[in-house]
Tab-separated table of C-alpha atoms in Angstrom:
chain	number	residue	atom	x	y	z
A	1	MET	CA	7.252	-14.358	12.805
A	2	PRO	CA	5.768	-17.125	10.645
A	3	ALA	CA	8.066	-18.167	7.814
A	4	ASN	CA	7.108	-19.764	4.512
A	5	ILE	CA	9.062	-23.025	4.504
A	6	LEU	CA	9.433	-25.402	1.574
A	7	LEU	CA	9.809	-28.969	2.876
A	8	VAL	CA	11.314	-31.348	0.310
A	9	GLU	CA	11.045	-34.875	1.755
A	10	ASP	CA	9.997	-38.089	0.008
A	11	GLU	CA	9.199	-40.184	3.096
A	12	PRO	CA	5.506	-39.506	3.931
A	13	ALA	CA	5.832	-40.242	7.659
A	14	ILE	CA	8.797	-37.892	8.114
A	15	GLN	CA	7.163	-35.264	5.915
A	16	GLU	CA	3.993	-35.359	8.026
A	17	LEU	CA	5.883	-35.239	11.332
A	18	VAL	CA	8.093	-32.320	10.295
A	19	ALA	CA	5.200	-30.382	8.757
A	20	ALA	CA	3.043	-30.853	11.875
A	21	ASN	CA	5.787	-29.527	14.151
A	22	LEU	CA	6.504	-26.570	11.894
A	23	HIS	CA	2.799	-25.703	11.780
A	24	ARG	CA	2.741	-25.927	15.579
A	25	ALA	CA	5.661	-23.480	15.700
A	26	GLY	CA	3.615	-21.048	13.607
A	27	HIS	CA	5.231	-21.554	10.210
A	28	HIS	CA	3.499	-22.049	6.870
A	29	VAL	CA	4.690	-25.220	5.143
A	30	VAL	CA	4.586	-26.141	1.459
A	31	ARG	CA	5.498	-29.764	0.745
A	32	ALA	CA	7.239	-31.468	-2.155
A	33	ALA	CA	8.186	-35.136	-2.479
A	34	ASP	CA	10.944	-34.597	-5.052
A	35	ALA	CA	13.258	-31.895	-6.363
A	36	GLU	CA	11.367	-31.507	-9.629
A	37	SER	CA	8.162	-30.593	-7.769
A	38	ALA	CA	10.153	-28.288	-5.495
A	39	GLN	CA	11.582	-26.495	-8.536
A	40	ARG	CA	8.076	-25.754	-9.818
A	41	ILE	CA	7.053	-24.406	-6.403
A	42	VAL	CA	10.109	-22.150	-6.203
A	43	ARG	CA	9.430	-20.939	-9.736
A	44	ASP	CA	6.018	-19.669	-8.615
A	45	ALA	CA	7.053	-18.081	-5.293
A	46	LEU	CA	10.225	-17.903	-3.226
A	47	PRO	CA	10.084	-19.528	0.228
A	48	ASP	CA	11.809	-18.024	3.259
A	49	LEU	CA	13.707	-21.279	3.822
A	50	VAL	CA	14.100	-24.727	2.243
A	51	LEU	CA	14.268	-27.914	4.326
A	52	LEU	CA	15.850	-30.348	1.911
A	53	ASP	CA	16.321	-34.099	2.175
A	54	TRP	CA	19.612	-35.347	0.764
A	55	MET	CA	18.278	-38.599	-0.734
A	56	LEU	CA	15.403	-37.898	-3.120
A	57	PRO	CA	13.988	-39.805	-6.097
A	58	GLY	CA	15.289	-38.385	-9.362
A	59	MET	CA	17.382	-35.282	-8.757
A	60	SER	CA	19.240	-35.483	-5.431
A	61	GLY	CA	18.886	-32.869	-2.727
A	62	ILE	CA	22.550	-31.962	-3.229
A	63	GLU	CA	21.980	-31.235	-6.917
A	64	PHE	CA	18.849	-29.216	-6.172
A	65	ALA	CA	20.788	-27.162	-3.609
A	66	ARG	CA	23.495	-26.513	-6.220
A	67	ARG	CA	20.870	-25.273	-8.672
A	68	LEU	CA	19.341	-22.961	-6.089
A	69	ARG	CA	22.744	-21.463	-5.336
A	70	ALA	CA	23.637	-21.115	-9.034
A	71	ASP	CA	20.507	-19.071	-9.832
A	72	GLU	CA	20.671	-15.389	-8.882
A	73	ARG	CA	16.942	-15.366	-8.071
A	74	THR	CA	17.217	-18.223	-5.530
A	75	ARG	CA	20.821	-17.797	-4.377
A	76	ALA	CA	19.958	-16.180	-1.048
A	77	ILE	CA	17.297	-18.683	0.083
A	78	PRO	CA	18.452	-20.337	3.339
A	79	ILE	CA	18.815	-24.130	3.023
A	80	ILE	CA	18.890	-26.739	5.777
A	81	MET	CA	19.805	-30.275	4.686
A	82	LEU	CA	18.025	-33.229	6.300
A	83	THR	CA	19.846	-36.526	5.965
A	84	ALA	CA	20.587	-39.894	7.517
A	85	ARG	CA	24.207	-39.568	6.350
A	86	GLY	CA	26.169	-38.552	9.431
A	87	GLU	CA	29.783	-38.993	8.300
A	88	GLU	CA	31.965	-35.898	8.380
A	89	GLN	CA	32.683	-35.977	4.642
A	90	ASP	CA	28.953	-36.014	3.934
A	91	LYS	CA	28.402	-32.991	6.169
A	92	VAL	CA	31.246	-31.188	4.415
A	93	ALA	CA	29.766	-32.061	1.007
A	94	GLY	CA	26.367	-30.738	2.063
A	95	LEU	CA	27.766	-27.487	3.412
A	96	GLU	CA	29.995	-26.997	0.372
A	97	THR	CA	26.942	-26.971	-1.884
A	98	GLY	CA	25.836	-23.853	-0.044
A	99	ALA	CA	23.605	-25.343	2.658
A	100	ASP	CA	23.357	-23.151	5.762
A	101	ASP	CA	22.946	-26.036	8.184
A	102	TYR	CA	22.909	-29.826	8.254
A	103	ILE	CA	20.696	-31.973	10.501
A	104	THR	CA	21.204	-35.728	10.809
A	105	LYS	CA	18.177	-38.022	11.163
A	106	PRO	CA	16.756	-38.827	13.607
A	107	PHE	CA	16.428	-35.360	15.115
A	108	SER	CA	14.115	-33.855	17.703
A	109	PRO	CA	11.386	-31.431	16.539
A	110	ARG	CA	12.611	-28.878	19.098
A	111	GLU	CA	16.120	-28.998	17.657
A	112	LEU	CA	14.775	-28.545	14.131
A	113	VAL	CA	12.670	-25.506	15.094
A	114	ALA	CA	15.653	-24.004	16.941
A	115	ARG	CA	17.958	-24.549	13.945
A	116	ILE	CA	15.409	-22.943	11.625
A	117	LYS	CA	15.160	-19.916	13.891
A	118	ALA	CA	18.959	-19.606	14.034
A	119	VAL	CA	19.349	-19.818	10.247
A	120	LEU	CA	16.564	-17.309	9.637
A	121	ARG	CA	18.133	-14.929	12.145
A	122	ARG	CA	21.404	-15.083	10.208
A	123	ARG	CA	20.175	-15.208	6.631
A	124	ALA	CA	16.643	-13.771	6.669
A	125	PRO	CA	16.276	-11.621	9.790
A	126	GLN	CA	13.104	-10.042	8.386
A	127	ALA	CA	11.434	-13.462	8.785
A	128	THR	CA	11.922	-13.511	12.578
A	129	GLU	CA	10.113	-11.752	15.421
A	130	ASP	CA	13.288	-10.182	16.793
A	131	ALA	CA	12.926	-6.455	17.472
A	132	VAL	CA	15.318	-4.183	15.571
A	133	GLU	CA	16.793	-0.941	16.941
A	134	LEU	CA	18.784	1.256	14.628
A	135	GLY	CA	19.270	4.961	14.017
A	136	GLY	CA	16.910	5.940	16.826
A	137	LEU	CA	14.097	3.744	15.512
A	138	ARG	CA	12.719	0.626	17.176
A	139	LEU	CA	10.705	-1.837	15.106
A	140	ASP	CA	8.930	-4.712	16.853
A	141	PRO	CA	7.492	-7.357	14.488
A	142	ALA	CA	5.654	-9.106	17.348
A	143	THR	CA	3.548	-6.032	18.157
A	144	HIS	CA	3.790	-4.521	14.658
A	145	ARG	CA	4.920	-1.182	16.097
A	146	VAL	CA	7.580	1.319	15.143
A	147	SER	CA	8.667	3.905	17.692
A	148	ALA	CA	11.147	6.755	17.956
A	149	GLY	CA	11.984	8.453	21.243
A	150	GLY	CA	9.138	6.624	22.951
A	151	GLU	CA	6.594	7.890	20.403
A	152	THR	CA	4.751	5.376	18.226
A	153	LEU	CA	4.824	6.119	14.492
A	154	ALA	CA	1.890	5.344	12.208
A	155	LEU	CA	2.947	3.100	9.318
A	156	GLY	CA	0.815	1.199	6.840
A	157	PRO	CA	1.384	-2.567	6.496
A	158	THR	CA	3.468	-2.275	3.320
A	159	GLU	CA	5.595	0.547	4.755
A	160	PHE	CA	6.117	-1.561	7.892
A	161	ARG	CA	7.357	-4.545	5.857
A	162	LEU	CA	9.546	-2.276	3.743
A	163	LEU	CA	11.124	-0.645	6.801
A	164	HIS	CA	11.571	-4.038	8.479
A	165	PHE	CA	13.474	-5.385	5.493
A	166	LEU	CA	15.640	-2.278	5.148
A	167	MET	CA	16.439	-2.150	8.882
A	168	THR	CA	17.429	-5.826	8.957
A	169	HIS	CA	19.745	-5.268	5.959
A	170	PRO	CA	21.306	-1.871	6.796
A	171	GLU	CA	23.888	-0.107	4.640
A	172	ARG	CA	23.115	-2.372	1.668
A	173	VAL	CA	21.720	-0.952	-1.562
A	174	HIS	CA	18.614	-2.757	-2.842
A	175	SER	CA	17.218	-2.263	-6.325
A	176	ARG	CA	13.497	-1.760	-6.864
A	177	ALA	CA	13.259	-5.297	-8.264
A	178	GLN	CA	14.966	-6.746	-5.186
A	179	LEU	CA	12.633	-4.842	-2.857
A	180	LEU	CA	9.614	-6.054	-4.798
A	181	ASP	CA	10.828	-9.648	-4.443
A	182	GLN	CA	11.641	-9.375	-0.742
A	183	VAL	CA	8.765	-7.181	0.470
A	184	TRP	CA	5.913	-7.837	-1.942
A	185	GLY	CA	6.951	-11.345	-3.043
A	186	ASP	CA	8.324	-12.269	-6.444
A	187	HIS	CA	4.981	-13.824	-7.456
A	188	VAL	CA	3.237	-10.448	-7.170
A	189	PHE	CA	3.255	-8.527	-10.434
A	190	VAL	CA	3.395	-4.795	-9.774
A	191	GLU	CA	5.396	-2.032	-11.416
A	192	GLU	CA	8.811	-1.182	-9.994
A	193	ARG	CA	7.699	2.436	-9.535
A	194	THR	CA	5.327	1.154	-6.856
A	195	VAL	CA	8.407	0.952	-4.636
A	196	ASP	CA	8.989	4.689	-5.073
A	197	VAL	CA	5.445	5.460	-3.913
A	198	HIS	CA	5.868	3.432	-0.721
A	199	ILE	CA	9.329	4.861	-0.066
A	200	ARG	CA	7.773	8.337	-0.160
A	201	ARG	CA	5.030	7.225	2.236
A	202	LEU	CA	7.616	5.665	4.547
A	203	ARG	CA	9.678	8.864	4.592
A	204	CYS	CA	6.568	10.911	5.351
A	205	ALA	CA	5.797	8.624	8.315
A	206	LEU	CA	9.366	9.006	9.618
A	207	GLU	CA	9.601	12.744	8.986
A	208	PRO	CA	8.034	13.998	12.286
A	209	GLY	CA	10.975	12.554	14.239
A	210	ALA	CA	13.499	13.608	11.570
A	211	HIS	CA	14.256	9.960	10.742
A	212	ASP	CA	13.279	10.226	7.062
A	213	GLY	CA	16.952	10.770	6.121
A	214	LEU	CA	17.709	7.190	7.173
A	215	ILE	CA	15.996	6.030	3.970
A	216	GLN	CA	18.474	6.981	1.277
A	217	THR	CA	18.213	6.975	-2.497
A	218	VAL	CA	21.290	5.784	-4.384
A	219	ARG	CA	20.965	7.157	-7.895
A	220	GLY	CA	20.818	4.495	-10.571
A	221	SER	CA	20.875	1.681	-8.003
A	222	GLY	CA	17.975	1.782	-5.528
A	223	TYR	CA	17.493	2.436	-1.824
A	224	ARG	CA	19.211	1.714	1.456
A	225	PHE	CA	18.771	2.250	5.193
A	226	SER	CA	21.844	4.019	6.540
A	227	VAL	CA	22.739	5.672	9.829
A	228	HIS	CA	25.483	7.592	7.997
A	229	PRO	CA	23.706	10.452	6.233
A	230	GLU	CA	26.953	11.903	4.981
A	231	SER	CA	27.484	8.834	2.777
A	232	ALA	CA	24.549	9.677	0.505
A	233	PRO	CA	21.979	12.371	1.169
A	234	ALA	CA	18.402	11.284	0.625
A	235	VAL	CA	17.067	12.140	-2.820
A	236	ARG	CA	13.318	12.646	-3.004
């Protein structure tokens, strides 16, 4: 599944090469030549992943990574550091700032794409094309289909994205604000009660196969996907 990737790299030739290969792999790339520009981009909309050069003019990539991890809004964004510094202590320093991976220049485009896929699978599974099977449901992002017992279920695009996110983060409680950020995008301004409307639609779509109980309401907190109905009965 195409991911929105923020590429923070000040060397034009490397920036162009990396962006071209990411586009070829199907990703959408937003570029920044320094951390200050990257901050403004992140302020407007959260990317699925940040590719971050260590050595940048002005604020360093390490400092920018620290700021991303210190802010609750950006804390969960996957970060891959790109750097020419290959010593072990440098790798440790990069990872200790909260980076998910560390790639030393020069690197092959195939390796970079593979590392991105691996990090997204771990940190943002809803941004991959991997099929998910849980609680008797099968969701396939590649074909945009949800099935139960061999029968295809009819879901609208928003309900599909909502179910995809919940199924890739099972048993966790997500507030309405978190679901708006992750499913609608934090740059989209809609009321939190919009989530309730789409949860009801999602449950209605899952009801024929008796899978609506997998979408649970946790009073005062939000919603979760759980295969353990006894833990919290669904509240409509």
